[in-house]
PDB file of C-alpha atoms and ligand atoms in Angstrom:
ATOM      1  CA  MET M   1     102.847 100.283  70.059  1.00 96.00           C
ATOM      2  CA  VAL M   2     105.404  97.107  71.360  1.00 97.00           C
ATOM      3  CA  ARG M   3     104.767  93.264  71.357  1.00 97.00           C
ATOM      4  CA  LEU M   4     105.937  91.340  73.768  1.00 97.00           C
ATOM      5  CA  THR M   5     105.351  87.719  75.140  1.00 97.00           C
ATOM      6  CA  LEU M   6     104.564  87.162  78.749  1.00 96.00           C
ATOM      7  CA  PRO M   7     106.180  83.255  79.381  1.00 95.00           C
ATOM      8  CA  ALA M   8     104.616  79.886  79.266  1.00 96.00           C
ATOM      9  CA  VAL M   9     104.758  78.497  82.616  1.00 95.00           C
ATOM     10  CA  GLN M  10     104.356  74.586  82.931  1.00 96.00           C
ATOM     11  CA  VAL M  11     104.444  71.865  86.138  1.00 96.00           C
ATOM     12  CA  ALA M  12     103.352  69.383  86.437  1.00 98.00           C
ATOM     13  CA  ASP M  13     100.740  67.704  89.943  1.00 97.00           C
ATOM     14  CA  SER M  14     103.392  66.316  92.757  1.00 98.00           C
ATOM     15  CA  PHE M  15     102.753  64.139  95.575  1.00 97.00           C
ATOM     16  CA  ALA M  16     104.114  62.321  97.542  1.00 98.00           C
ATOM     17  CA  PRO M  17     102.513  60.002 100.126  1.00 98.00           C
ATOM     18  CA  THR M  18     101.860  59.601 103.895  1.00 98.00           C
ATOM     19  CA  PRO M  19     100.078  57.450 106.541  1.00 98.00           C
ATOM     20  CA  ALA M  20      96.686  59.565 106.708  1.00 98.00           C
ATOM     21  CA  GLY M  21      96.865  60.592 102.981  1.00 98.00           C
ATOM     22  CA  ARG M  22      98.765  62.205 100.365  1.00 97.00           C
ATOM     23  CA  LEU M  23     100.409  65.766 100.574  1.00 98.00           C
ATOM     24  CA  VAL M  24     100.143  66.787  96.689  1.00 98.00           C
ATOM     25  CA  VAL M  25     101.898  69.727  95.665  1.00 97.00           C
ATOM     26  CA  PRO M  26      99.480  71.303  92.844  1.00 97.00           C
ATOM     27  CA  GLY M  27     101.116  71.415  88.659  1.00 97.00           C
ATOM     28  CA  PHE M  28     100.912  74.300  87.556  1.00 95.00           C
ATOM     29  CA  ALA M  29     100.066  75.639  83.200  1.00 95.00           C
ATOM     30  CA  LEU M  30      99.583  79.169  81.886  1.00 94.00           C
ATOM     31  CA  PRO M  31     100.236  78.860  78.108  1.00 95.00           C
ATOM     32  CA  ALA M  32     102.626  82.229  76.154  1.00 96.00           C
ATOM     33  CA  ARG M  33     100.498  85.365  75.924  1.00 95.00           C
ATOM     34  CA  GLU M  34     101.407  87.934  73.593  1.00 95.00           C
ATOM     35  CA  VAL M  35     100.288  91.761  75.051  1.00 95.00           C
ATOM     36  CA  GLU M  36     101.163  94.965  72.538  1.00 96.00           C
ATOM     37  CA  ILE M  37     101.789  97.415  75.026  1.00 97.00           C
ATOM     38  CA  ASP M  38     100.835 101.505  74.424  1.00 97.00           C
ATOM     39  CA  GLU M  39     104.177 102.527  75.858  1.00 97.00           C
ATOM     40  CA  LEU M  40     104.098 106.198  75.626  1.00 97.00           C
ATOM     41  CA  LEU M  41     100.848 106.017  77.967  1.00 97.00           C
ATOM     42  CA  VAL M  42     102.984 103.340  80.019  1.00 98.00           C
ATOM     43  CA  ALA M  43     105.555 106.182  80.190  1.00 97.00           C
ATOM     44  CA  LYS M  44     103.597 108.828  81.484  1.00 98.00           C
ATOM     45  CA  LEU M  45     101.539 106.187  83.564  1.00 98.00           C
ATOM     46  CA  LEU M  46     104.960 105.804  85.173  1.00 98.00           C
ATOM     47  CA  GLN M  47     105.841 109.364  85.418  1.00 98.00           C
ATOM     48  CA  ALA M  48     102.896 109.756  87.069  1.00 98.00           C
ATOM     49  CA  ALA M  49     103.245 106.997  90.132  1.00 98.00           C
ATOM     50  CA  LYS M  50     106.636 108.817  90.548  1.00 97.00           C
ATOM     51  CA  ASP M  51     105.374 111.840  91.006  1.00 98.00           C
ATOM     52  CA  ALA M  52     102.624 110.524  93.291  1.00 98.00           C
ATOM     53  CA  ALA M  53     105.159 108.718  95.405  1.00 98.00           C
ATOM     54  CA  GLU M  54     106.502 112.573  96.346  1.00 97.00           C
ATOM     55  CA  ARG M  55     103.083 113.115  98.104  1.00 98.00           C
ATOM     56  CA  ALA M  56     102.409 110.041 100.162  1.00 98.00           C
ATOM     57  CA  TYR M  57     102.022 110.185 103.356  1.00 98.00           C
ATOM     58  CA  ALA M  58     104.854 107.439 105.107  1.00 98.00           C
ATOM     59  CA  PRO M  59     105.580 109.517 108.216  1.00 98.00           C
ATOM     60  CA  PHE M  60     105.774 106.104 110.119  1.00 98.00           C
ATOM     61  CA  SER M  61     108.546 104.423 107.129  1.00 97.00           C
ATOM     62  CA  GLN M  62     109.491 107.023 105.691  1.00 97.00           C
ATOM     63  CA  PHE M  63     108.907 103.720 102.212  1.00 97.00           C
ATOM     64  CA  ARG M  64     106.574 105.849  99.247  1.00 98.00           C
ATOM     65  CA  VAL M  65     105.638 104.918  97.188  1.00 98.00           C
ATOM     66  CA  GLY M  66     102.802 105.895  94.076  1.00 98.00           C
ATOM     67  CA  ALA M  67     100.242 103.810  92.101  1.00 98.00           C
ATOM     68  CA  ALA M  68      98.441 105.393  88.331  1.00 98.00           C
ATOM     69  CA  VAL M  69      96.080 103.801  87.027  1.00 98.00           C
ATOM     70  CA  ILE M  70      94.533 103.831  83.359  1.00 98.00           C
ATOM     71  CA  MET M  71      91.002 102.089  83.616  1.00 97.00           C
ATOM     72  CA  ASP M  72      90.006  99.861  80.137  1.00 94.00           C
ATOM     73  CA  ASN M  73      85.584 102.605  79.183  1.00 90.00           C
ATOM     74  CA  ASP M  74      87.695 105.367  79.249  1.00 95.00           C
ATOM     75  CA  PRO M  75      87.659 106.948  76.321  1.00 93.00           C
ATOM     76  CA  LYS M  76      89.533 110.441  77.973  1.00 95.00           C
ATOM     77  CA  ASN M  77      91.837 107.499  79.244  1.00 95.00           C
ATOM     78  CA  THR M  78      92.065 109.763  82.515  1.00 98.00           C
ATOM     79  CA  ILE M  79      95.205 108.647  85.023  1.00 98.00           C
ATOM     80  CA  PHE M  80      93.406 108.140  88.851  1.00 98.00           C
ATOM     81  CA  THR M  81      96.484 108.340  90.479  1.00 98.00           C
ATOM     82  CA  GLY M  82      97.270 107.470  94.932  1.00 98.00           C
ATOM     83  CA  ALA M  83     100.042 107.199  97.382  1.00 98.00           C
ATOM     84  CA  ASN M  84     100.291 105.007 100.367  1.00 98.00           C
ATOM     85  CA  VAL M  85      98.467 107.031 103.232  1.00 98.00           C
ATOM     86  CA  GLU M  86     100.056 105.638 107.206  1.00 98.00           C
ATOM     87  CA  ASN M  87      98.270 105.925 109.411  1.00 98.00           C
ATOM     88  CA  SER M  88      98.601 104.992 113.365  1.00 98.00           C
ATOM     89  CA  SER M  89      96.782 102.675 114.231  1.00 98.00           C
ATOM     90  CA  TYR M  90      99.307 101.069 111.699  1.00 97.00           C
ATOM     91  CA  GLY M  91      96.125  98.621 110.808  1.00 97.00           C
ATOM     92  CA  GLY M  92      94.726 101.148 108.729  1.00 98.00           C
ATOM     93  CA  THR M  93      97.186 101.554 106.474  1.00 98.00           C
ATOM     94  CA  ILE M  94      96.982 101.145 103.406  1.00 98.00           C
ATOM     95  CA  CYS M  95      98.541 100.956 100.118  1.00 98.00           C
ATOM     96  CA  ALA M  96      99.453 103.654  97.041  1.00 98.00           C
ATOM     97  CA  GLU M  97      98.234 101.190  94.706  1.00 98.00           C
ATOM     98  CA  ARG M  98      94.856  99.963  96.744  1.00 98.00           C
ATOM     99  CA  THR M  99      94.473 104.522  96.666  1.00 98.00           C
ATOM    100  CA  ALA M 100      94.890 104.359  93.093  1.00 98.00           C
ATOM    101  CA  LEU M 101      92.542 101.772  92.577  1.00 98.00           C
ATOM    102  CA  THR M 102      89.828 102.773  94.982  1.00 98.00           C
ATOM    103  CA  SER M 103      89.298 106.611  93.106  1.00 98.00           C
ATOM    104  CA  ALA M 104      89.159 105.372  89.832  1.00 98.00           C
ATOM    105  CA  ALA M 105      86.741 103.210  91.481  1.00 98.00           C
ATOM    106  CA  SER M 106      84.722 105.146  92.432  1.00 98.00           C
ATOM    107  CA  ALA M 107      84.596 106.808  89.634  1.00 97.00           C
ATOM    108  CA  GLY M 108      82.275 104.416  87.656  1.00 97.00           C
ATOM    109  CA  PHE M 109      85.763 102.311  86.280  1.00 97.00           C
ATOM    110  CA  HIS M 110      86.086  99.184  87.625  1.00 96.00           C
ATOM    111  CA  ARG M 111      88.367  96.982  84.203  1.00 97.00           C
ATOM    112  CA  LEU M 112      91.665  97.828  85.043  1.00 98.00           C
ATOM    113  CA  ARG M 113      94.011  99.035  81.756  1.00 97.00           C
ATOM    114  CA  TYR M 114      97.078  99.940  83.221  1.00 98.00           C
ATOM    115  CA  LEU M 115      98.390  99.622  86.241  1.00 98.00           C
ATOM    116  CA  ALA M 116     101.874 101.494  87.353  1.00 98.00           C
ATOM    117  CA  VAL M 117     103.769 101.473  90.541  1.00 98.00           C
ATOM    118  CA  SER M 118     106.424 103.170  91.925  1.00 97.00           C
ATOM    119  CA  VAL M 119     108.721 103.437  95.102  1.00 97.00           C
ATOM    120  CA  ARG M 120     110.645 107.270  96.339  1.00 94.00           C
ATOM    121  CA  ASP M 121     113.699 105.295  97.716  1.00 91.00           C
ATOM    122  CA  ALA M 122     113.797 101.626  96.393  1.00 89.00           C
ATOM    123  CA  LEU M 123     114.321 101.948  93.397  1.00 90.00           C
ATOM    124  CA  HIS M 124     117.227  99.472  92.288  1.00 89.00           C
ATOM    125  CA  SER M 125     116.455  97.334  94.953  1.00 93.00           C
ATOM    126  CA  PRO M 126     115.330  93.496  94.205  1.00 92.00           C
ATOM    127  CA  LEU M 127     112.162  93.314  92.513  1.00 93.00           C
ATOM    128  CA  CYS M 128     110.562  91.331  95.967  1.00 91.00           C
ATOM    129  CA  ASP M 129     111.178  95.050  97.061  1.00 91.00           C
ATOM    130  CA  ARG M 130     109.552  96.858  95.075  1.00 93.00           C
ATOM    131  CA  SER M 131     106.265  94.264  93.905  1.00 95.00           C
ATOM    132  CA  PRO M 132     102.940  95.267  94.808  1.00 98.00           C
ATOM    133  CA  CYS M 133     102.081  93.773  98.509  1.00 98.00           C
ATOM    134  CA  GLY M 134      99.927  90.005  98.899  1.00 97.00           C
ATOM    135  CA  LEU M 135      96.826  92.565  99.593  1.00 98.00           C
ATOM    136  CA  CYS M 136      97.184  94.966  96.688  1.00 98.00           C
ATOM    137  CA  ARG M 137      97.331  91.942  94.318  1.00 98.00           C
ATOM    138  CA  GLN M 138      94.063  90.470  95.588  1.00 98.00           C
ATOM    139  CA  PHE M 139      92.458  94.194  95.550  1.00 98.00           C
ATOM    140  CA  MET M 140      93.701  94.125  91.130  1.00 98.00           C
ATOM    141  CA  ARG M 141      92.530  90.610  90.808  1.00 97.00           C
ATOM    142  CA  GLN M 142      88.978  92.030  91.741  1.00 96.00           C
ATOM    143  CA  PHE M 143      89.339  94.768  88.857  1.00 97.00           C
ATOM    144  CA  CYS M 144      91.327  92.744  85.890  1.00 94.00           C
ATOM    145  CA  ASP M 145      89.809  89.478  84.092  1.00 84.00           C
ATOM    146  CA  PRO M 146      92.260  87.411  83.618  1.00 76.00           C
ATOM    147  CA  ASN M 147      89.960  86.120  80.313  1.00 79.00           C
ATOM    148  CA  ALA M 148      89.972  89.162  78.192  1.00 82.00           C
ATOM    149  CA  GLY M 149      91.471  89.355  74.878  1.00 82.00           C
ATOM    150  CA  ASN M 150      93.465  92.620  76.535  1.00 86.00           C
ATOM    151  CA  PRO M 151      94.972  91.285  79.921  1.00 93.00           C
ATOM    152  CA  SER M 152      94.910  94.015  82.274  1.00 97.00           C
ATOM    153  CA  LEU M 153      98.874  94.978  82.651  1.00 97.00           C
ATOM    154  CA  ILE M 154     101.138  95.159  85.904  1.00 98.00           C
ATOM    155  CA  PHE M 155     104.277  97.998  85.285  1.00 98.00           C
ATOM    156  CA  VAL M 156     106.617  98.210  87.915  1.00 98.00           C
ATOM    157  CA  GLN M 157     109.541 100.574  88.282  1.00 96.00           C
ATOM    158  CA  ASP M 158     112.089  98.987  88.144  1.00 94.00           C
ATOM    159  CA  GLY M 159     115.234 102.326  88.318  1.00 91.00           C
ATOM    160  CA  ALA M 160     117.512 100.729  86.228  1.00 93.00           C
ATOM    161  CA  PRO M 161     118.786 104.213  83.841  1.00 90.00           C
ATOM    162  CA  ASP M 162     117.961 102.237  80.737  1.00 94.00           C
ATOM    163  CA  THR M 163     114.849 100.218  81.925  1.00 95.00           C
ATOM    164  CA  MET M 164     110.727 101.389  81.882  1.00 95.00           C
ATOM    165  CA  ALA M 165     109.498  98.987  84.471  1.00 97.00           C
ATOM    166  CA  GLN M 166     108.908  94.613  84.714  1.00 97.00           C
ATOM    167  CA  VAL M 167     105.584  93.062  83.480  1.00 97.00           C
ATOM    168  CA  PHE M 168     102.702  91.361  84.604  1.00 97.00           C
ATOM    169  CA  ASP M 169      99.660  90.020  84.368  1.00 96.00           C
ATOM    170  CA  ILE M 170      97.547  89.124  87.194  1.00 96.00           C
ATOM    171  CA  GLU M 171      97.879  85.656  86.773  1.00 95.00           C
ATOM    172  CA  ARG M 172     101.228  85.765  86.423  1.00 95.00           C
ATOM    173  CA  LEU M 173     102.076  88.506  90.105  1.00 96.00           C
ATOM    174  CA  LEU M 174      99.049  85.759  91.728  1.00 96.00           C
ATOM    175  CA  PRO M 175      98.529  82.689  90.995  1.00 94.00           C
ATOM    176  CA  TRP M 176      96.247  80.327  92.356  1.00 93.00           C
ATOM    177  CA  GLY M 177      94.275  84.412  93.925  1.00 93.00           C
ATOM    178  CA  PHE M 178      91.170  84.347  94.986  1.00 93.00           C
ATOM    179  CA  HIS M 179      87.916  84.568  92.717  1.00 89.00           C
ATOM    180  CA  PHE M 180      84.417  84.934  93.735  1.00 86.00           C
ATOM    181  CA  ASN M 181      82.072  83.850  90.734  1.00 75.00           C
ATOM    182  CA  LYS M 182      78.603  84.534  92.082  1.00 63.00           C
TER     183      LYS M 182
HETATM  184  N1  THU S 201     102.911 100.001 100.586  1.00 97.49           N
HETATM  185  C1  THU S 201     102.743 100.074  99.372  1.00 97.49           C
HETATM  186  O1  THU S 201     102.277 101.188  99.100  1.00 97.49           O
HETATM  187  N2  THU S 201     102.073  98.813  98.912  1.00 97.49           N
HETATM  188  C2  THU S 201     102.754  98.112  98.320  1.00 97.49           C
HETATM  189  O2  THU S 201     102.348  97.000  97.331  1.00 97.49           O
HETATM  190  C3  THU S 201     103.498  97.648  99.408  1.00 97.49           C
HETATM  191  C4  THU S 201     103.666  98.646 100.723  1.00 97.49           C
HETATM  192  C5  THU S 201     103.051 100.480 101.688  1.00 97.49           C
HETATM  193  C6  THU S 201     102.194 100.521 102.811  1.00 97.49           C
HETATM  194  C7  THU S 201     103.131 101.131 104.145  1.00 97.49           C
HETATM  195  O3  THU S 201     102.938 103.211 104.407  1.00 97.49           O
HETATM  196  C8  THU S 201     104.871 101.489 103.818  1.00 97.49           C
HETATM  197  O4  THU S 201     104.718 100.952 101.927  1.00 97.49           O
HETATM  198  C9  THU S 201     106.421 100.033 104.224  1.00 97.49           C
HETATM  199  O5  THU S 201     104.760  99.525 104.001  1.00 97.49           O
END
């Protein structure tokens, strides 16, 4: 097991008065968070995501993405994988992260433990070129409980020779993410 600290974020509100009322930049506060990571499991998951990227169906963009997830409460630690699947309608395209999560959720698992994502040809590129899209972040949010003791973690493969991945929890990956509390 490896221990890491996800960083604290602390930004105060700021305001600008205008004749029509105040403009507000909402502040943001997240406490630092200690996490314990099963690095061997994550290495396996990253390899599964990398392999899944080989099976992407991306005839339009040629941008091949793979994802792999392990869900909480799965005693077998099943690795569910997915790849992006493009469609000639373009809008019908689905990202790798969502195919992997859809597969896990339809097997009955609804809380994410680890998600790994890998891109085939863009390793070593900046994080913004490899990081999950907004829709996938919101989709992940559905299966994350930010208040749980062991937060769901997202690993984005980096591609630097001595780097496994960059690590996020959902609050750092999707600040202000929508959540519908029934
Ligand atoms: N893609 C993903 O699979 N995951 C992301 O988070 C971003 C984008 C796919 C969708 C599309 O097939 C291709 O990458 C280019 O956008």
